[in-house]
């Protein structure tokens, strides 16, 4: 458990004193942190009574540690962050940090609805060891989340964050695409290093790469389903739920793309689309966790209101893996 | 400030001991609490430095207290609840309770993303004086929010809530309509007394009334724009942002509907549509708060990332009131 | 069969010579035609080999003639107009005209994608006996159907139409809501007498009534599901698919609304919602035609690609009528 | 002008006698026609009085003939086909055929709302020289366009078409994605050779390629914005509005993809995204035609209700080309 002291110090304006550290991951020559690579967005394991199971979390990380990932995303959408208390969110990041070698990058989801809460959470995430803050778009008042509002939000967060910030656009959950003009404007902020885009529109991904080429701005695909296409358009990596179960294969796809073996990449990509859709859009986190159980990880239950899959859904999920030769 | 003790006692399983109180507002003969009437969803006033301004809150309540409202909704979407900390949410409810006569009903928004957090917040809301818990649909994982998941969620909350529960469906914010079959099933729960429906589909509202007629289940319109139509279809009241500025008029519309003066009701309703759209869908809470300033209440700023209106938007907002004779 | 001569004369610029007749249904004092009342949008009966079955059409009209409808809508969405050739569209209108007493108003759907084709079809519809042209929004290029484009389109059509024009907005089919500002502008055209709005948003319907009150502009609800609500907001009637099978009941609902018997109206409206949804949004024209078979009309098959209902769907359709006491 | 005789013979059941020719473009060994390559979807030029300008059409084709296109798409969405009469549609195809060398493939859009009309139009298109029929999904009754309905529709058309059929899914216009399972089923039809997919979801494109790999089924990207990504996923070409003005560049992009020069392809693709969006989603056919005027083709006016661009829009359109170095 995170000590109350840390948590309270965070809440009491620590952000002010920390703001001098802006860009701490920026090297002397002004190059931003390099986030290129593959990341599994780690799930949060729960016990049967819905407590966070830190032991299982470490076991999963240990197994995932055998793949050539660039690092881990913690508290992304797949981490069920909206179901965790603030201190659970921080404790999970803290545990992952402890279980993760320093050469692996830790991207921690620190987005909240209000700008102030996001700033505080970002600062706290940095304190417990996150290397980069991944900040999802606020969305409850999506009708008012204009480019101006979002630019204001992210600028404030990036100004006050002691660690680099990655924008995070995930319309399937938020009902909101971070607008192109906001992305381009924000790419010029010295403490914003990239975007994780989960929308799946590669035309947009290509345009982001194109319009931010003078900035040192990096794009991560938010799903394995369009990973090859994203590489082809200039993305530098991906945050892929599927990497929680097919880590080796997703890393292999990365390697094939980076070494220009596009034909083999295509064949592999094809076989990953259905499994990927199954553990994301189709069956969500319950599907991902069930699959983790099959692949030797601890998946376990989700927190309510997320429900376990029905037997019929489990069968369909299984078929999406067997039909492509993965089970 | 809410004492830490109350907050912690809430967090530590108080829900269990409280569950015996289920339905405490249910009278001896088994009749559920009567929620019929008009409610303004009160806004949360902030100072220039974004602190909750409890003094202004009380002043606003004092002024609103002169209208024949059934009560107040606190921590609805217009209360910027996603921007408040848990203790702020509770403290606001507590203050409103203190400032509100006992004969006014206090509906407090207690929805969170997880079932467990919602239960805890609901219990806490009851402790600080809420009469009824208004529980918004969880929505971040909307792709998995099936009827089954939502029925499970609300049943759990209603089982453990010491006060009656009102379902709250607001698709403009959540991207999710509480499905009809879930509403019908949940209407049979002894501790679920009604629904606030902000979707604006009166065919749906009529069908909810029709299909729950054997239950003692009450429907509140979630906006003044379709208040008359909702009464005509069998709704018993409304939670109307517009009542924060045109309280007298919204109550008059209620009276005209209840006394069958439909022609006058129609004329009044017509003049309320544009102002209502202006302070809801069109300009959101920044529009509502700006209008409150005009009408002698304290509106003040929103918390970021919500932005103040541009001068052009302010003009359009003003026109929507002047064109209908309200300013 | 319509003689080729009529059809060709229509195609060759008849519109020019006819334009002097603009507003022919407008009485001397400048009052527009009164379209207030209930209309069934008649279906187009087909034989087993998908030919138009004019005999069955007349039989249906004969039976429908016993209800106090204001008239008939021909070639609305329920008439499968997109599946008919131009000459079939005209022939159907012609036959309906012959089978319909002069005191019944004939509203004929004359919308096409291009302005020019719509003008020609409108003129032809007038020639074969339509009293009013009901013109659906063009929609294939909906991304470019701005208010300006739609105002231009309808103005041209109304300028050249020898009969009054009713706007027709049906977003479920067109993916397009005729924008409010376009409606208000077009309401000022002397040859545009009203709108049939099938969107189901009664806030919008109320606002249309309110903002066109100085014009002699009439609003028809496009479905029986929100008929009561539309009357309550100032609509003057409805075009209701359900009236093809529950004609008496829909007319009774009209009467209850017009005579201010809102409680009885509400009870009746409630029982019509599910059957109405069943024959519109839920099961479409195949559902409507199947129900017509049950109620003693000729429903028969639809033209492909519309498919007959599955047995399961038929059961659900049947239940929506039996559960509400209509079968 | 198409002779009336051809048109009428088409209308009178020619389809029956022609059905023996099914698969006429299929070679002896059973290989389907090869549609791989780039196609501009040619626009339909109109005079100032909105007549089809066949002379300008031929001039445009003459200029387009200098690029290494696989052929032309006629009567696609960019051809304003919904604004043409049936005989105009056929006459345009006929003229394009005459102006096009035999080694260029002619894909003609023959989709109508009804299955029967689509069959007839397809047969007529074949008679006037189309090599392949490109059949858009019917969409007015999109709520009923289930996989079953669409499979039935396309099977009928393909059964009776004397020329191979390409499926055409363009959700921006139709509000409808041809469902994956329907695509897979239809790919097994001997006379269905591929799909033009304009939805822009490359995950879907990859999955279509993957799931139809045992069939000889070819995928064409429906827009230049995701052309590179589509090639990377296994598409064999593209139908690109942009090729009407940047024909050389689109063909160069094809070549770079086919020869594995992915880095150069990426750079070129990046510079084509904004111009492509400008002449498609952003400014539609009016934007495309205006750009054609700039590039030495005849663009000219659209048929109403499509409107010319405003000066402001023209400037923005121009900037999308100049900013990327094309003007």
Coordinates of C-alpha atoms in Angstrom, one line a residue, chain D residues 66 113 115 172 174 192 203 226 294 297 304 312 318:
Chain D
X66 CA -1.6 9.1 -70.6
X113 CA -31.9 0.1 -54.8
X115 CA -32.3 -6.2 -56.9
X172 CA -19.8 7.5 -46.0
X174 CA -24.6 4.6 -47.8
X192 CA -17.8 -12.1 -57.9
X203 CA -7.9 -3.9 -40.2
X226 CA -5.2 4.5 -47.3
X294 CA -6.9 23.8 -61.7
X297 CA -9.1 18.9 -66.8
X304 CA -28.0 20.2 -58.0
X312 CA -13.4 30.2 -48.3
X318 CA -6.2 25.1 -52.6

